Coordinates of C-alpha atoms in Angstrom, one line a residue:
Chain A
M16 CA 0.0 0.0 0.0
A17 CA 1.2 3.5 -0.7
R18 CA 2.5 5.6 2.1
D19 CA -0.1 7.7 3.8
S20 CA -0.2 11.2 5.3
D21 CA 0.4 10.1 8.8
R22 CA 3.6 8.5 7.9
R23 CA 4.7 11.5 5.9
R24 CA 5.3 13.6 9.0
S25 CA 8.4 12.3 10.7
D26 CA 8.4 11.9 14.4
W27 CA 10.6 14.9 15.0
Q28 CA 8.4 17.1 12.8
S29 CA 5.3 16.0 14.8
A30 CA 6.9 16.6 18.1
A31 CA 8.1 20.1 17.0
L32 CA 4.7 21.0 15.7
D33 CA 3.0 19.8 18.8
R34 CA 5.2 22.1 20.8
I35 CA 5.0 25.2 18.8
A36 CA 1.6 25.2 17.1
P37 CA -1.9 24.7 18.5
D38 CA -3.5 21.5 17.3
P39 CA -5.5 22.3 14.3
R40 CA -8.0 19.6 15.2
R41 CA -8.9 20.8 18.7
R42 CA -12.4 19.8 19.9
P43 CA -14.0 22.6 22.0
D44 CA -17.4 22.2 23.6
P45 CA -20.3 23.5 21.4
A46 CA -20.8 26.6 23.6
T47 CA -17.2 27.7 23.3
E48 CA -17.3 26.9 19.6
G49 CA -20.5 29.0 19.3
L50 CA -18.9 31.9 21.3
A51 CA -15.8 31.8 19.0
R52 CA -18.0 31.9 15.9
G53 CA -20.0 34.8 17.4
L54 CA -16.8 36.7 18.1
G55 CA -15.7 36.0 14.6
W56 CA -18.8 37.6 13.2
F57 CA -18.5 40.4 15.7
S58 CA -14.9 41.1 14.5
L59 CA -16.1 41.2 10.9
G60 CA -19.0 43.6 11.7
L61 CA -16.8 45.9 13.9
G62 CA -14.1 45.9 11.3
V63 CA -16.5 47.0 8.6
A64 CA -18.0 49.7 11.0
E65 CA -14.5 51.0 11.9
I66 CA -13.5 51.3 8.3
A67 CA -16.8 52.9 7.1
C68 CA -17.3 55.2 10.1
G69 CA -13.8 55.6 11.6
G70 CA -14.1 59.4 11.5
A71 CA -17.5 59.5 13.2
I72 CA -16.3 57.1 15.9
A73 CA -13.2 59.1 16.6
R74 CA -15.3 62.3 16.9
W75 CA -17.7 60.5 19.2
L76 CA -14.8 59.6 21.4
G77 CA -13.6 63.2 21.4
M78 CA -10.4 62.1 19.7
P79 CA -10.8 63.1 16.0
R80 CA -7.1 62.6 15.2
L81 CA -7.7 58.8 15.8
A82 CA -9.7 58.4 12.6
P83 CA -7.0 56.8 10.4
V84 CA -5.8 54.6 13.4
L85 CA -9.4 53.3 13.9
R86 CA -9.6 52.5 10.1
G87 CA -6.4 50.5 10.5
Y88 CA -7.9 48.7 13.5
G89 CA -10.9 47.9 11.3
L90 CA -8.7 46.1 8.9
R91 CA -7.2 44.2 11.7
E92 CA -10.6 43.2 12.9
I93 CA -11.7 41.9 9.5
V94 CA -8.5 39.8 9.1
T95 CA -9.1 38.4 12.6
G96 CA -12.7 37.7 12.0
A97 CA -11.9 35.9 8.7
G98 CA -9.2 33.9 10.6
I99 CA -11.7 32.9 13.3
L100 CA -14.4 31.8 10.9
G101 CA -12.2 30.4 8.2
T102 CA -9.7 28.2 10.0
R103 CA -10.1 24.8 11.7
D104 CA -8.7 26.1 14.9
P105 CA -9.7 29.6 15.9
T106 CA -7.6 29.6 19.1
P107 CA -4.6 31.7 17.9
W108 CA -7.0 34.2 16.3
I109 CA -9.1 34.6 19.5
W110 CA -5.8 35.1 21.4
G111 CA -5.1 37.7 18.7
R112 CA -8.4 39.4 19.6
V113 CA -7.3 39.6 23.3
G114 CA -4.1 41.3 22.2
G115 CA -6.1 43.6 19.9
D116 CA -8.4 44.5 22.9
A117 CA -5.4 45.5 24.9
V118 CA -4.2 47.8 22.1
D119 CA -7.8 49.2 21.8
I120 CA -7.9 50.0 25.5
A121 CA -4.5 51.6 25.4
T122 CA -5.7 53.7 22.5
V123 CA -9.0 54.9 24.1
L124 CA -7.6 55.4 27.6
P125 CA -6.2 58.9 26.9
G126 CA -9.8 59.9 26.1
L127 CA -10.5 59.9 29.9
E128 CA -8.3 63.0 30.5
Q129 CA -10.0 66.1 31.8
G130 CA -9.6 68.1 28.7
N131 CA -11.7 65.8 26.6
P132 CA -15.3 67.1 26.3
R133 CA -16.5 63.6 25.3
R134 CA -14.8 61.7 28.2
G135 CA -18.2 60.2 29.1
N136 CA -18.3 58.5 25.7
A137 CA -14.7 57.3 26.1
L138 CA -15.7 55.8 29.4
I139 CA -18.6 54.0 27.7
A140 CA -16.2 52.7 25.0
L141 CA -13.8 51.5 27.6
M142 CA -16.5 49.6 29.5
A143 CA -17.6 47.9 26.3
L144 CA -14.0 47.1 25.5
G145 CA -13.6 45.6 29.0
S146 CA -16.7 43.4 28.5
V147 CA -15.5 42.2 25.1
T148 CA -12.0 41.6 26.4
A149 CA -13.5 39.4 29.2
L150 CA -15.5 37.4 26.6
D151 CA -12.4 37.0 24.4
A152 CA -10.2 35.9 27.3
V153 CA -12.8 33.3 28.5
C154 CA -13.2 32.0 25.0
A155 CA -9.4 31.9 24.3
R156 CA -8.8 30.1 27.6
N157 CA -11.6 27.5 27.0
L158 CA -10.3 26.9 23.5
T159 CA -6.8 26.4 24.7
Q160 CA -7.9 24.0 27.4
A161 CA -10.3 22.1 25.0
P162 CA -9.4 18.5 24.6
L163 CA -7.4 17.6 21.5
R164 CA -8.7 15.1 19.1
P165 CA -7.6 11.6 20.0
S166 CA -4.0 11.4 18.9
R167 CA -2.4 8.2 17.8
R168 CA -1.6 7.6 21.5
V169 CA -5.2 7.9 22.8
R170 CA -7.5 7.1 20.0
R171 CA -9.2 3.8 19.6
D172 CA -7.7 1.4 17.2
Y173 CA -10.0 0.9 14.3
G174 CA -7.1 -0.5 12.2
S175 CA -8.5 -4.0 12.2
R176 CA -12.0 -3.1 11.2
S177 CA -12.0 -4.0 7.6
G178 CA -15.4 -5.7 7.4
F179 CA -13.8 -8.3 5.2
P180 CA -13.1 -11.9 6.0
E181 CA -9.7 -11.6 4.3
P182 CA -7.2 -8.8 3.8
P183 CA -8.5 -6.1 1.5
E184 CA -6.1 -7.0 -1.2
A185 CA -7.6 -10.5 -1.4
M186 CA -11.1 -9.0 -1.5
R187 CA -10.3 -6.7 -4.4
G188 CA -12.7 -7.6 -7.2
R189 CA -14.5 -10.2 -5.2
A190 CA -17.8 -8.8 -6.5
A191 CA -16.8 -9.3 -10.1
D192 CA -20.0 -11.3 -10.5
F193 CA -22.0 -8.1 -10.2
A194 CA -23.3 -6.8 -13.5
A195 CA -23.9 -3.1 -13.3
P196 CA -27.3 -2.2 -14.7
L197 CA -27.1 -0.4 -18.0
D198 CA -29.5 2.3 -16.9
F199 CA -26.9 3.3 -14.3
V200 CA -23.7 3.1 -16.2
G201 CA -24.8 3.7 -19.8
P202 CA -24.0 1.7 -22.8
Q203 CA -20.5 0.6 -23.4
A204 CA -19.9 3.1 -26.2
M205 CA -20.7 6.0 -23.8
R206 CA -18.7 4.7 -20.8
P207 CA -15.3 6.4 -20.2
W208 CA -12.2 4.6 -19.2
T209 CA -13.5 1.1 -19.6
E210 CA -11.0 -1.8 -19.7
A211 CA -11.8 -2.5 -23.3
D212 CA -10.6 1.0 -24.3
R213 CA -7.1 0.7 -22.9
P214 CA -4.3 0.0 -25.2
Q215 CA -3.2 -3.7 -24.9
A216 CA 0.3 -2.7 -23.6
A217 CA -1.2 -0.6 -20.8
R218 CA -3.2 -3.5 -19.4
R219 CA -2.0 -5.3 -16.4
Chain B
M10 CA -43.9 4.6 23.3
R11 CA -40.5 6.3 23.6
A12 CA -39.0 8.0 20.6
L13 CA -36.3 10.5 19.6
V14 CA -38.2 13.7 18.8
W15 CA -37.0 16.9 17.0
H16 CA -37.7 20.0 19.0
G17 CA -35.5 22.5 17.1
T18 CA -32.0 23.2 16.0
Q19 CA -29.7 20.8 17.9
D20 CA -32.5 19.9 20.2
I21 CA -33.5 16.3 20.1
R22 CA -35.2 14.7 23.1
C23 CA -36.3 11.2 24.1
D24 CA -40.0 11.7 24.6
T25 CA -43.1 9.6 25.2
V26 CA -45.3 9.9 22.2
P27 CA -48.5 8.1 21.1
D28 CA -48.1 4.6 19.6
P29 CA -48.5 4.4 15.8
Q30 CA -51.7 3.0 14.4
I31 CA -52.5 1.3 11.1
E32 CA -53.8 4.2 8.9
D33 CA -54.0 2.5 5.5
D34 CA -54.6 -1.0 4.3
R35 CA -51.0 -1.3 3.1
D36 CA -49.5 -0.2 6.4
A37 CA -47.6 -2.4 8.9
I38 CA -46.5 -1.7 12.4
I39 CA -42.9 -2.7 13.3
R40 CA -41.4 -3.1 16.7
V41 CA -38.0 -1.6 16.3
T42 CA -35.2 -3.8 17.5
A43 CA -32.3 -1.7 16.3
C44 CA -31.9 1.7 14.7
A45 CA -29.0 3.9 13.8
I46 CA -28.1 7.6 13.7
C47 CA -27.2 8.4 10.1
G48 CA -24.9 11.1 9.0
S49 CA -27.8 12.7 7.1
D50 CA -29.7 12.9 10.4
L51 CA -27.2 15.5 11.3
H52 CA -28.4 17.8 8.5
L53 CA -31.8 17.7 10.4
Y54 CA -30.1 18.1 13.8
D55 CA -28.3 21.3 12.5
H56 CA -31.5 22.3 10.7
F57 CA -30.1 22.6 7.2
I58 CA -33.0 20.6 5.8
P59 CA -36.2 22.8 5.7
A60 CA -39.7 21.8 6.7
M61 CA -39.0 20.1 10.0
K62 CA -41.6 20.6 12.6
K63 CA -41.4 20.4 16.4
G64 CA -42.5 16.9 17.4
D65 CA -41.2 15.1 14.3
I66 CA -39.8 11.6 15.1
M67 CA -36.3 11.1 13.8
G68 CA -34.7 8.1 12.2
H69 CA -34.6 6.4 8.8
E70 CA -32.2 3.5 9.4
F71 CA -34.0 0.9 11.4
M72 CA -35.2 -2.7 11.5
G73 CA -37.5 -4.8 13.6
E74 CA -40.2 -7.3 13.9
V75 CA -43.7 -7.1 12.3
V76 CA -46.4 -6.8 14.9
E77 CA -49.4 -5.8 12.9
T78 CA -50.3 -5.6 9.2
G79 CA -53.1 -3.9 7.3
R80 CA -55.5 -5.9 5.2
G81 CA -53.9 -4.7 2.0
V82 CA -50.5 -6.1 2.8
N83 CA -52.0 -9.4 1.5
G84 CA -49.5 -11.8 3.1
A85 CA -46.4 -10.0 1.8
L86 CA -45.5 -9.6 5.5
K87 CA -46.5 -11.7 8.4
K88 CA -46.5 -11.0 12.1
G89 CA -43.2 -12.0 13.7
E90 CA -41.2 -11.6 10.5
R91 CA -37.9 -9.9 10.8
V92 CA -37.4 -7.0 8.4
V93 CA -35.0 -4.1 7.6
I94 CA -36.9 -1.1 6.4
P95 CA -35.4 0.9 3.6
F96 CA -35.3 4.6 4.2
T97 CA -37.1 5.3 0.9
I98 CA -40.8 4.4 1.0
I99 CA -41.9 2.8 -2.2
C100 CA -45.3 1.9 -3.7
G101 CA -43.8 -0.6 -6.2
E102 CA -46.5 0.3 -8.7
C103 CA -45.7 3.7 -10.2
D104 CA -43.6 4.2 -13.4
Q105 CA -40.4 5.0 -11.4
C106 CA -40.7 2.1 -9.1
K107 CA -41.3 -0.3 -12.0
R108 CA -38.0 1.0 -13.6
G109 CA -36.2 0.5 -10.3
F110 CA -35.8 4.2 -9.5
F111 CA -37.3 3.7 -6.1
S112 CA -36.0 6.9 -4.5
V113 CA -38.2 9.0 -6.9
C114 CA -41.3 6.9 -6.3
E115 CA -44.3 9.0 -7.6
R116 CA -46.8 8.0 -4.9
S117 CA -45.2 7.6 -1.5
N118 CA -44.6 11.2 -0.7
R119 CA -47.8 12.6 0.7
N120 CA -46.4 16.1 0.5
R121 CA -45.5 15.8 -3.1
S122 CA -46.6 19.2 -4.1
M123 CA -44.4 20.8 -1.4
A124 CA -41.4 18.9 -2.7
A125 CA -42.4 19.8 -6.3
K126 CA -42.2 23.5 -5.4
V127 CA -38.6 23.1 -4.2
F128 CA -37.3 20.5 -6.6
G129 CA -39.5 20.8 -9.7
H130 CA -41.0 17.4 -9.0
G131 CA -41.8 15.4 -5.9
T132 CA -39.5 12.6 -4.7
A133 CA -40.2 9.5 -2.7
G134 CA -41.5 9.6 0.9
L135 CA -38.7 9.1 3.4
F136 CA -38.9 8.1 7.1
G137 CA -38.1 10.8 9.6
Y138 CA -36.7 13.3 7.1
S139 CA -38.8 16.5 7.1
H140 CA -42.2 17.2 5.7
L141 CA -40.6 17.8 2.3
T142 CA -40.4 14.0 2.0
G143 CA -43.8 13.3 3.5
G144 CA -43.4 14.0 7.1
Y145 CA -43.5 10.3 8.1
P146 CA -42.5 9.5 11.7
G147 CA -39.1 7.9 11.8
G148 CA -37.7 4.8 13.3
Q149 CA -35.7 6.0 16.2
A150 CA -38.6 4.8 18.3
E151 CA -40.0 1.7 19.9
Y152 CA -42.6 1.3 17.1
V153 CA -43.0 2.7 13.7
R154 CA -45.7 2.7 11.0
V155 CA -44.5 1.5 7.7
P156 CA -46.6 2.8 4.7
F157 CA -46.8 0.6 1.6
A158 CA -45.3 -2.1 3.8
D159 CA -46.1 -4.8 1.3
R160 CA -43.2 -3.4 -0.8
T161 CA -41.2 -1.2 1.7
H162 CA -39.3 -3.9 3.5
I163 CA -36.3 -6.2 3.2
K164 CA -36.8 -9.6 4.8
V165 CA -33.7 -10.9 6.6
P166 CA -32.9 -14.4 7.7
D167 CA -32.5 -15.4 11.4
S168 CA -29.0 -16.6 10.7
L169 CA -27.8 -13.0 10.6
T170 CA -27.7 -10.6 13.5
D171 CA -29.4 -7.2 13.6
E172 CA -26.0 -5.5 13.4
Q173 CA -25.0 -7.4 10.3
V174 CA -28.2 -6.4 8.4
L175 CA -29.3 -3.1 9.9
F176 CA -27.3 -1.0 7.4
L177 CA -29.1 -2.6 4.4
G178 CA -31.7 0.1 5.1
D179 CA -29.4 2.9 4.1
I180 CA -25.6 3.3 4.4
F181 CA -24.5 0.0 2.8
P182 CA -26.6 0.3 -0.4
T183 CA -25.8 4.0 -0.4
G184 CA -22.1 3.4 -0.5
W185 CA -22.7 0.5 -3.0
Q186 CA -24.8 2.6 -5.3
A187 CA -22.2 5.4 -5.2
A188 CA -19.6 2.9 -6.3
V189 CA -21.8 1.2 -8.9
Q190 CA -22.8 4.5 -10.5
A191 CA -19.1 5.4 -10.7
D192 CA -18.8 2.4 -13.1
I193 CA -15.6 1.2 -11.6
Q194 CA -13.2 -0.6 -13.9
P195 CA -10.2 -2.7 -12.8
H196 CA -7.6 0.0 -13.7
D197 CA -9.5 2.8 -12.0
T198 CA -8.4 5.0 -9.1
V199 CA -11.5 5.9 -7.0
A200 CA -11.3 8.9 -4.7
V201 CA -13.8 9.0 -1.9
W202 CA -14.3 12.3 0.0
G203 CA -15.5 11.7 3.6
A204 CA -14.6 8.7 5.8
G205 CA -17.9 8.7 7.6
P206 CA -20.2 5.7 7.5
V207 CA -21.2 6.1 3.9
G208 CA -17.6 6.8 2.9
Q209 CA -16.5 3.7 4.7
M210 CA -19.1 1.6 2.8
A211 CA -18.1 3.3 -0.5
V212 CA -14.5 2.4 0.1
R213 CA -15.3 -1.3 0.7
S214 CA -17.8 -1.3 -2.3
A215 CA -15.1 0.1 -4.5
I216 CA -12.6 -2.6 -3.4
L217 CA -15.2 -5.4 -3.9
L218 CA -16.0 -4.0 -7.4
G219 CA -12.3 -4.2 -8.2
A220 CA -10.9 -0.7 -8.2
R221 CA -7.1 -0.7 -8.6
Q222 CA -6.6 2.0 -6.1
V223 CA -9.1 3.5 -3.6
I224 CA -8.2 6.8 -1.9
C225 CA -10.1 8.3 1.0
I226 CA -9.9 11.9 2.1
D227 CA -10.9 13.2 5.5
S228 CA -9.4 15.0 8.5
V229 CA -10.5 12.8 11.4
P230 CA -7.7 10.4 12.3
E231 CA -9.8 7.5 13.6
R232 CA -12.0 7.6 10.5
L233 CA -8.9 7.5 8.3
D234 CA -7.7 4.5 10.3
M235 CA -10.9 2.7 9.5
A236 CA -10.7 3.6 5.8
R237 CA -7.2 2.3 5.7
A238 CA -8.3 -1.0 7.3
G239 CA -10.8 -1.3 4.4
G240 CA -8.0 -1.0 1.9
A241 CA -7.9 2.7 1.1
I242 CA -4.9 4.9 0.9
T243 CA -5.7 7.9 3.0
I244 CA -5.2 11.7 2.7
D245 CA -5.6 13.8 5.8
N246 CA -6.7 17.1 4.3
S247 CA -5.9 19.0 7.5
V248 CA -2.2 18.4 6.9
E249 CA -1.9 18.1 3.1
S250 CA -3.5 19.2 -0.1
P251 CA -5.9 16.5 -1.6
V252 CA -5.4 17.9 -5.1
E253 CA -1.6 17.6 -4.9
R254 CA -1.6 14.2 -3.3
L255 CA -4.3 12.8 -5.7
N256 CA -2.2 14.0 -8.6
E257 CA 0.9 12.5 -7.1
L258 CA -0.9 9.1 -6.7
T259 CA -2.2 9.1 -10.2
G260 CA 0.8 10.3 -12.1
G261 CA -0.6 13.7 -12.5
K262 CA -3.8 12.5 -14.3
G263 CA -6.3 12.6 -11.4
P264 CA -8.6 9.9 -10.2
E265 CA -11.0 8.5 -12.9
K266 CA -13.8 8.2 -10.4
C267 CA -14.7 10.6 -7.6
I268 CA -17.3 10.0 -4.9
D269 CA -18.6 12.8 -2.6
A270 CA -19.7 11.1 0.6
V271 CA -19.8 14.4 2.5
G272 CA -22.5 16.6 1.0
M273 CA -23.9 19.9 2.1
E274 CA -22.0 20.5 5.4
A275 CA -18.5 20.2 3.9
H276 CA -15.7 22.0 5.7
S277 CA -13.1 23.4 3.3
P278 CA -9.4 23.2 4.4
R279 CA -9.0 26.5 2.6
A280 CA -9.8 29.4 4.9
L281 CA -10.9 31.8 2.2
E282 CA -13.3 29.3 0.7
Q283 CA -14.7 28.3 4.1
V284 CA -15.3 31.9 5.1
Y285 CA -16.9 32.6 1.7
D286 CA -19.3 29.7 2.0
R287 CA -20.1 30.5 5.7
V288 CA -20.9 34.1 4.8
K289 CA -23.1 33.2 1.9
Q290 CA -24.9 30.6 4.0
A291 CA -25.4 33.2 6.8
M292 CA -26.8 35.7 4.3
M293 CA -29.1 32.9 2.8
L294 CA -27.5 33.3 -0.6
E295 CA -26.7 29.6 -0.6
S296 CA -28.0 26.8 1.5
D297 CA -25.2 24.2 1.0
R298 CA -21.4 24.4 1.1
A299 CA -19.9 22.9 -2.0
S300 CA -16.2 22.7 -1.2
V301 CA -16.0 19.0 -1.8
L302 CA -17.8 19.2 -5.1
R303 CA -15.5 22.0 -6.3
E304 CA -12.5 20.0 -5.4
M305 CA -13.8 16.8 -7.1
I306 CA -14.5 18.7 -10.3
Y307 CA -11.1 20.3 -10.2
V308 CA -9.1 17.1 -9.6
C309 CA -11.1 14.5 -11.5
R310 CA -9.5 13.1 -14.6
P311 CA -11.1 14.4 -17.8
A312 CA -13.9 12.1 -19.0
G313 CA -14.2 10.9 -15.5
I314 CA -17.3 10.3 -13.4
L315 CA -18.4 12.2 -10.3
S316 CA -20.7 10.1 -8.1
I317 CA -22.6 12.0 -5.4
P318 CA -24.3 10.1 -2.6
G319 CA -23.7 13.0 -0.2
V320 CA -26.9 14.9 0.6
Y321 CA -27.5 18.3 -0.8
G322 CA -30.7 20.2 0.1
G323 CA -30.9 23.4 -1.9
L324 CA -28.6 25.9 -3.6
I325 CA -24.9 26.0 -4.0
D326 CA -22.6 28.6 -5.4
K327 CA -19.4 28.8 -7.4
V328 CA -19.6 25.4 -9.0
P329 CA -17.0 25.4 -11.8
M330 CA -19.4 24.3 -14.5
G331 CA -16.8 25.3 -17.1
A332 CA -14.5 22.6 -15.8
V333 CA -17.4 20.0 -15.8
M334 CA -18.2 20.8 -19.4
N335 CA -14.7 21.2 -20.8
K336 CA -13.4 18.1 -19.0
G337 CA -16.4 16.1 -20.1
L338 CA -17.3 14.9 -16.7
T339 CA -20.3 12.8 -15.9
I340 CA -22.3 13.5 -12.8
R341 CA -24.4 10.7 -11.2
T342 CA -26.3 11.3 -8.0
G343 CA -29.5 10.7 -6.2
Q344 CA -31.0 9.3 -3.1
T345 CA -30.4 5.5 -2.9
H346 CA -32.8 3.2 -4.7
V347 CA -32.3 0.9 -1.7
N348 CA -34.4 -2.1 -2.8
R349 CA -32.7 -2.3 -6.1
W350 CA -29.5 -3.5 -4.4
T351 CA -30.5 -5.2 -1.3
D352 CA -31.1 -8.8 -2.6
D353 CA -27.5 -8.8 -4.0
L354 CA -26.0 -7.2 -0.9
L355 CA -27.9 -9.5 1.5
R356 CA -26.4 -12.4 -0.4
R357 CA -22.9 -11.0 -0.1
I358 CA -23.4 -10.6 3.7
E359 CA -24.7 -14.2 3.9
D360 CA -21.8 -15.4 1.8
G361 CA -19.4 -13.7 4.2
Q362 CA -17.9 -11.3 1.7
I363 CA -18.6 -8.4 4.0
D364 CA -19.9 -7.7 7.5
P365 CA -21.1 -4.1 7.6
S366 CA -21.2 -4.1 11.4
F367 CA -17.5 -3.2 11.3
V368 CA -18.5 0.5 11.3
I369 CA -20.4 0.5 14.6
T370 CA -18.5 2.3 17.3
H371 CA -21.2 3.2 19.8
R372 CA -24.1 1.1 21.1
A373 CA -26.7 2.5 23.5
G374 CA -30.4 2.6 24.4
L375 CA -32.8 5.1 23.0
E376 CA -32.5 7.4 26.1
Q377 CA -28.9 8.0 25.3
G378 CA -29.9 9.1 21.7
P379 CA -29.8 12.9 22.3
E380 CA -26.4 12.8 23.9
L381 CA -25.1 10.5 21.1
Y382 CA -26.4 12.9 18.4
R383 CA -24.0 15.5 19.9
T384 CA -21.2 13.0 20.2
F385 CA -21.6 12.0 16.6
R386 CA -22.0 15.5 15.3
D387 CA -18.9 16.7 17.2
K388 CA -17.0 13.6 16.2
K389 CA -16.1 13.0 19.9
D390 CA -15.1 9.8 21.6
N391 CA -13.9 8.3 18.3
C392 CA -17.6 8.1 17.2
I393 CA -18.2 6.9 13.7
K394 CA -21.5 5.0 13.8
V395 CA -24.2 4.8 16.6
V396 CA -26.6 2.0 16.9
L397 CA -29.5 2.4 19.4
R398 CA -31.6 -0.4 20.8
P399 CA -35.1 0.8 21.8

């Protein structure tokens, strides 16, 4: 039998990957999975809003010079949202959101200074950011602690479940007595790649 | 009686419901001795198939013992006989049934007009599979009413166990039909997407039908183990590109025959494609995710055949029809014409060519059904196939 994908990764490669990368086949509980998906959509929505209305948001915060920065953050949110929704393991992307939250908080924090006539709005924004950060952190932690798919070490051995009485190689073609109905496979002349079409030399 | 009842998205409960009654002369009542959760039940669980109603009884893969028959059954079934019930309800008398196209029976779907609005024409009635297919109560229950019972059954001998024959009702003939309609030749490479229960049956069917090389693509390690046990070369699409690997295994020509045993809830390993499909699905601009179909079309050898047993329910997007046309691909698909294959498959089980019970990984009572739906859906606990005993 040809080599398979599991055998293609050498042991040292697997060990290195296990150490440095989150398992792409992590299995979080459905609630965490749902929360991660929700945060992904939230990221996309917030990103679009920040790009479309960066100027208005900056003015609302009383920090009009932040407009281009917020648009940049919007781009970051869209990339993060796409990463969360589009990859098998959203864990690094959710941790990315936690980091992004910290940057957002640091950006809005100066809005609390006495000179800002909209410091009330900045406070509201900071409270919202705090809530979202808490959600992100909970989600990231749950994802990180989620059980991994059974690895070779813990998964059940289905390697002997062939369903055949003999090795598969011996069973190959055992149903040669089966005549495929013509209404399913079409007449010979219409059938692609039939044995009769092959050049003699190419036949086994 | 106790039954697994659909209450909403991802909400299935084991409830007490009224016992079924004979409603038509051709009905029979079956006491269910074994039933299975099918991969296509998950489309209902996740509510991707429309026209489910709160209170619908789930299940279309079941078997049992005849306990009552209507007058019109005319001796075709007798009390105490052991039968597997095909998931497609068939009248046996309409034009389609006479031609052997049982899954498009013209009479068994009592909501035919509803199905016609969606599909253009009505298809056969199915057990426990939405009101689009007749709204018939399913077999994940202690008892079930079987309409057109004089034709909708497969008698099984006492010499075989429930677990050996249960899958004659769906996944075994489904995998077999997928392989048959791929018209497998001895020099063919057959690629099977999905190593779930139908994919496993398709792998074994392709081996029995003599394919030179069978390749199975999935990302779940234990499922790939089982596919390998059945004679397949495996590709883990979470760590390598199926297209590159399939080309490598076929000298750059691609597999002649491709089988989609995944269907509408495919997960693309390509992030951009997955996001695209998720967004379109959320915006109701497509109902099904077609990443497996796209990959099959792209990698299939020109003049090859695409066989699609995987369930699709509605609309898909970005199907490369240009590739289908220019490569001259043949597409064969459809719900399984179960009774067309079961005599032959039952003989093969009796002869010992194959024992389909290899796929069972979880056994439980009906009460554990709701929990096992989640386990199966989330592919937890090495779950590949669940059999329940009411």
